[in-house]
XYZ file of C-alpha atoms in Angstrom:
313
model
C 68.967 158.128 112.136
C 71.913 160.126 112.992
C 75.192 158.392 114.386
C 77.961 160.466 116.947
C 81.333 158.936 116.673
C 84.050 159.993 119.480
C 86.831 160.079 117.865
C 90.372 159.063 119.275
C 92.827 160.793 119.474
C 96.246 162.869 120.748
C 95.001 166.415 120.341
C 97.685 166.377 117.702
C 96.044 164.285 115.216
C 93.310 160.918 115.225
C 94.194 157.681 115.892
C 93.733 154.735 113.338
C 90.803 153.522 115.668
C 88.631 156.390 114.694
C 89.559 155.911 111.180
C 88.027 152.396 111.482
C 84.971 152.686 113.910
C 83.844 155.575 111.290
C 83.494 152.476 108.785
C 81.544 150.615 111.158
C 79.459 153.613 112.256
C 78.816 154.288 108.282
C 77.282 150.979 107.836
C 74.887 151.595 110.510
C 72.994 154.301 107.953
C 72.068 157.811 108.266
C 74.498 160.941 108.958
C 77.507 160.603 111.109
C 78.535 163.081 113.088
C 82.409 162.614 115.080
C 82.905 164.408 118.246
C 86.478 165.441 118.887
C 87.162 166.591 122.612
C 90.367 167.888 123.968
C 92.784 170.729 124.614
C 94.299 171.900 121.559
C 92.319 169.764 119.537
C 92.107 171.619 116.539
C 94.365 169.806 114.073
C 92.189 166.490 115.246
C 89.104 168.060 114.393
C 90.474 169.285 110.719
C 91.478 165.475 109.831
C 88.179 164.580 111.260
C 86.536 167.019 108.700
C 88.873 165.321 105.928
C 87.244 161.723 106.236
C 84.721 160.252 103.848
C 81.317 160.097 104.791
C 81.547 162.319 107.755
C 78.002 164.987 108.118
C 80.277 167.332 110.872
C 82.382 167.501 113.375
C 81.891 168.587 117.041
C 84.664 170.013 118.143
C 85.027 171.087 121.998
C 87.676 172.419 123.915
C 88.365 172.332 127.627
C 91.181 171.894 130.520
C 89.013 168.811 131.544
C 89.714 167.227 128.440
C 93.221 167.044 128.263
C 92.587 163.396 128.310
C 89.307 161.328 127.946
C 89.203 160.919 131.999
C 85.218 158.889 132.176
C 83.551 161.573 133.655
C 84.077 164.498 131.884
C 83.971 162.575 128.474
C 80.611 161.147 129.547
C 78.903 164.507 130.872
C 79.943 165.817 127.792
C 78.322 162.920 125.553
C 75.018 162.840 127.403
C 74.901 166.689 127.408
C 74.850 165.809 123.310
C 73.138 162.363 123.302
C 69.288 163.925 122.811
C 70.396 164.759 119.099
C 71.584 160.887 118.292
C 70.086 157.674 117.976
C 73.737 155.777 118.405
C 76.910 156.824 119.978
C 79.930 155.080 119.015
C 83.555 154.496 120.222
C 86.304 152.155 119.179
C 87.051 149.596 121.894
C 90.453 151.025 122.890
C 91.358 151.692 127.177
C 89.558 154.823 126.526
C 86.286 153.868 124.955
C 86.303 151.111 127.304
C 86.559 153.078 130.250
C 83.828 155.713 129.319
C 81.488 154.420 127.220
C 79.942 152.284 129.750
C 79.400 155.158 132.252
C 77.832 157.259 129.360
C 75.185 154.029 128.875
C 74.643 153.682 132.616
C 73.827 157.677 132.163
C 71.799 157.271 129.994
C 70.316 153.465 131.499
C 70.603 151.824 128.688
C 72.619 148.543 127.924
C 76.153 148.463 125.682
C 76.994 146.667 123.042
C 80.640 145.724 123.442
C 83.455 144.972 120.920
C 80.784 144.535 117.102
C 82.659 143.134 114.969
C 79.999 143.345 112.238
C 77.110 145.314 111.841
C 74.111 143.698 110.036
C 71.610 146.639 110.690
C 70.758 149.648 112.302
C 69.780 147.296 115.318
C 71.365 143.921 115.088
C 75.199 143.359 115.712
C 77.636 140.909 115.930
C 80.180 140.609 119.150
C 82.717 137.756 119.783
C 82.187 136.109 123.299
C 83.718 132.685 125.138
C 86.963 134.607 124.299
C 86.580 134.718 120.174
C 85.416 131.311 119.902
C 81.887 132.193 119.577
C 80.155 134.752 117.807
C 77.390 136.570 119.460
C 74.347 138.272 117.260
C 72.798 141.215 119.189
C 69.483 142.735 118.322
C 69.249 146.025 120.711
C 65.919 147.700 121.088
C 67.168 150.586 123.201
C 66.184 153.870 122.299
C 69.545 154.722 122.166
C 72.117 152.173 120.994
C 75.484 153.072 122.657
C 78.285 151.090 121.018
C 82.222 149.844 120.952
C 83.631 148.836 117.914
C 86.537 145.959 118.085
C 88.450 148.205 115.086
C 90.398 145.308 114.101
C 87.206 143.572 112.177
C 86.948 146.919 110.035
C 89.109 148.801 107.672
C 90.319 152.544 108.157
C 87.660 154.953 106.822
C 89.146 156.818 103.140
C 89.715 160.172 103.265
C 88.039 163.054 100.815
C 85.753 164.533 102.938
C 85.138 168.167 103.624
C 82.347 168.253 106.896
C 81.698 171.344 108.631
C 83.230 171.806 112.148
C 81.317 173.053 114.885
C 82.114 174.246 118.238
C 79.799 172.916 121.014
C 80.414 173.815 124.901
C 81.128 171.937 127.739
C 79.259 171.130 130.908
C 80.869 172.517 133.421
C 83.323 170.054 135.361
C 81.975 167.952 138.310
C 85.294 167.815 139.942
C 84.987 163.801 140.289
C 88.827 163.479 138.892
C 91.512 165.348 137.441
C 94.466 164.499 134.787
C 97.870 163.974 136.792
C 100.212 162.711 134.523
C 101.010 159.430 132.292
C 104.057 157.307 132.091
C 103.680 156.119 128.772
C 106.565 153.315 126.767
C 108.018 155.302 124.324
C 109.216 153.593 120.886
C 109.947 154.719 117.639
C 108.230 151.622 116.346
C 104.554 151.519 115.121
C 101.476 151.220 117.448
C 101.065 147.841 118.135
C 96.978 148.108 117.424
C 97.694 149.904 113.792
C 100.747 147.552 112.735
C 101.198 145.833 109.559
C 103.881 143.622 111.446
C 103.866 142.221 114.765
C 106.041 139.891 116.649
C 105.224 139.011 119.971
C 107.556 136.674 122.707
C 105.753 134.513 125.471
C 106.877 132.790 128.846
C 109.615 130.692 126.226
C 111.489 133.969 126.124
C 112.445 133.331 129.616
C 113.499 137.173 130.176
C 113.605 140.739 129.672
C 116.990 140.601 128.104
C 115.952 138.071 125.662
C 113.199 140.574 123.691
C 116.575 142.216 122.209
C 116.311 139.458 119.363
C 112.859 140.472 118.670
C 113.836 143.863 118.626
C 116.353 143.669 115.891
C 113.821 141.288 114.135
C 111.248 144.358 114.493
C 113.306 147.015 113.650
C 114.376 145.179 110.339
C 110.707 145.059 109.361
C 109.344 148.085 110.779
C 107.104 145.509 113.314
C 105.404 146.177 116.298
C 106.722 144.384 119.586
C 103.703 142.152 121.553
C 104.098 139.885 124.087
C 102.073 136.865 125.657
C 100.364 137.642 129.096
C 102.846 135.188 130.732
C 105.448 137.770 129.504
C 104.015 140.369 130.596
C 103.144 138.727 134.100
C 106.687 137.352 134.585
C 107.915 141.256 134.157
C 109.898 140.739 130.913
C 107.916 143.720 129.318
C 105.445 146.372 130.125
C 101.860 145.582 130.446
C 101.650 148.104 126.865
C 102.944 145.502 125.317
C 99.881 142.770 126.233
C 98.498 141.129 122.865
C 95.223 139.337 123.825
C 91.872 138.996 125.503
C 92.762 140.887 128.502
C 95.715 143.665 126.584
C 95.140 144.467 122.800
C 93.525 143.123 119.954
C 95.565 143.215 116.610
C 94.893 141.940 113.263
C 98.615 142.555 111.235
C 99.435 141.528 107.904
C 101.822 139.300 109.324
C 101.866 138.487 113.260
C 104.789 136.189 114.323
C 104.986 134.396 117.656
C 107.869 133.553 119.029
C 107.765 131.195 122.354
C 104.123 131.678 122.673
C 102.350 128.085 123.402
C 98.375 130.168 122.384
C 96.501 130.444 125.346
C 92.904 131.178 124.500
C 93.008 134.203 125.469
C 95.743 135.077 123.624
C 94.494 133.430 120.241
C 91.797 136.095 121.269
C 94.140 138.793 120.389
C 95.961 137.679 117.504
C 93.567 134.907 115.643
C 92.423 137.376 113.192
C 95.950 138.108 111.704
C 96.073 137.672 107.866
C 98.627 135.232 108.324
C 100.223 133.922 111.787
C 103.989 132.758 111.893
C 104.801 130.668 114.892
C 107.802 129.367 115.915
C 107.845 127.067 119.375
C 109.908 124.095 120.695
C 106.959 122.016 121.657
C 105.381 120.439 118.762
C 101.685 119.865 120.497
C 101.554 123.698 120.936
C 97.871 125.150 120.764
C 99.430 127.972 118.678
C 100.171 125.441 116.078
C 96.414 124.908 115.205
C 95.957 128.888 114.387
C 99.296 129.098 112.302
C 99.596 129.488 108.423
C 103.260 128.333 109.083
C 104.833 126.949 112.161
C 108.617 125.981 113.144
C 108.946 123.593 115.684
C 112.658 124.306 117.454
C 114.613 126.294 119.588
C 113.717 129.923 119.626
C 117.171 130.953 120.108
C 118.357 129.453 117.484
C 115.779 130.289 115.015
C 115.360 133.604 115.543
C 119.062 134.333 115.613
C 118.944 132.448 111.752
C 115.743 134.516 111.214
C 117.665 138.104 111.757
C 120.301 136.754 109.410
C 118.314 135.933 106.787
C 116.615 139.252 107.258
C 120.254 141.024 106.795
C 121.380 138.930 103.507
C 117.848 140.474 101.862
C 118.604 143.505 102.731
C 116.302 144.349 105.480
């Protein structure tokens, strides 16, 4: 049984998702091969080499894959697909967005978002919004898979895999690459964080998000938000923690005027240990929380940053 992983990435280097759907894609047995497409790819493809447990890299190169656009990633993938038994993505916008045009390609079903992998065959997946757990026995002849990274850790590095160039089909002209208007931070990527801290509808604006901010910057956290924030047009829609945005699982995630919708719990819930801090008491977000602080928001986190600055932070 032989494994390709697409790998994630900037063209400048991989993103932590890779890292972690290699683990998962390791566990499934056999060699593992990672495909890294793009323009300019090359340093990608070298760290690619560098990770434990990888057979060899594909590496291809074209104008068409600039960015992972659905349907040249997915002409490219089935052009490879007769050599694999599984193809594997992390469930990020991108894997999302071709993976299940690469399985209707190849008409076979996905499985979406494994969180565990209990055999070559047999998976598990979260559904009802995380508050079941799905197990998935798939007897297609080719298993095409996401991978929810947050239920895995990052691969290890120490690996020295052979890098191959393979060619790509030539472009069907469906869609092109414009351009991107992207957030840009200086904090860390809210998916690979070791500290988030996320504001809901009790933020009551825009404005208000400087006090997480400072809170962030002290700790070198992430910024989230609630999809009421994000709704109400207090932050971008990058920003989006839960069922619908991004799934995170932080050393520490603290919410802040978030009352836990389902589908954010969705998001957040596996979080190694959940601060919450909300006026009302009866607050679903409560019943998730390692430790909760039932009061005003702009009072606490004010005291919070304060606190941060007298240790030093």
């Amino acid at each position: 049984m032989t494994t390709l992983l697409i790998a994630e990435h900037d063209n400048a280097g991989l993103k932590d998702a890779t890292h972690k759907a290699l683990t998962a894609a390791l566990q499934i047995g056999g060699d593992v091969h990672v495909l890294v497409a793009g323009k300019g790819a090359e340093a990608a493809a070298k760290e690619a080499a560098g990770l434990k447990g990888v057979a060899k890299v594909l590496h291809a190169e074209h104008d068409s894959l600039v960015r992972p656009l659905a349907e040249a990633m997915a002409d490219l993938v089935v052009s490879l697909a007769g050599n694999y038994d599984v193809l594997v993505a992390p469930a990020t916008s991108n894997g999302k967005n071709y993976m299940p045009r690469i399985a209707a390609l190849l008409d076979v079903m996905q499985v979406s978002d494994v969180t565990a992998v209990l055999s070559a065959d047999t998976f598990e997946r979260p559904i009802y919004a995380g508050n079941a757990v799905e197990t998935v026995q798939s007897t297609e002849p080719k298993k095409v898979l996401t991978i929810r990274t947050s239920a895995f850790q990052a691969a290890e590095t120490g690996g020295s895999a052979a890098i191959e160039t393979v060619s790509v089909p030539a472009p069907a002209g469906l869609s092109e690459y414009v351009s991107e208007n992207l957030a840009k931070s200086d904090r860390p990527e809210l998916t690979s964080a070791r500290i988030v801290i996320s504001g809901g509808r009790g933020m009551q604006s825009g404005e208000n998000f400087q006090l997480l901010e400072k809170i962030a910057d002290r700790l070198g956290a992430a910024v989230g938000a609630s999809r009421a924030a994000v709704d109400a047009g207090f932050v971008p829609n990058s920003y989006q923690v839960g069922q619908t945005g991004k799934v995170v699982s932080p050393d520490l995630y603290i919410a802040v005027g978030i009352s836990g919708a389902i589908q954010h719990l969705a998001g957040m819930k596996d979080s190694k240990v959940i601060v919450a801090i909300n006026k009302d008491e009866e607050a679903p977000i409560f019943q998730v929380a390692d430790y909760g602080y039932v009061g005003d928001l702009f009072v606490a986190v004010p005291e919070l940053d304060a606190e941060l600055a007298k240790a030093g932070y």
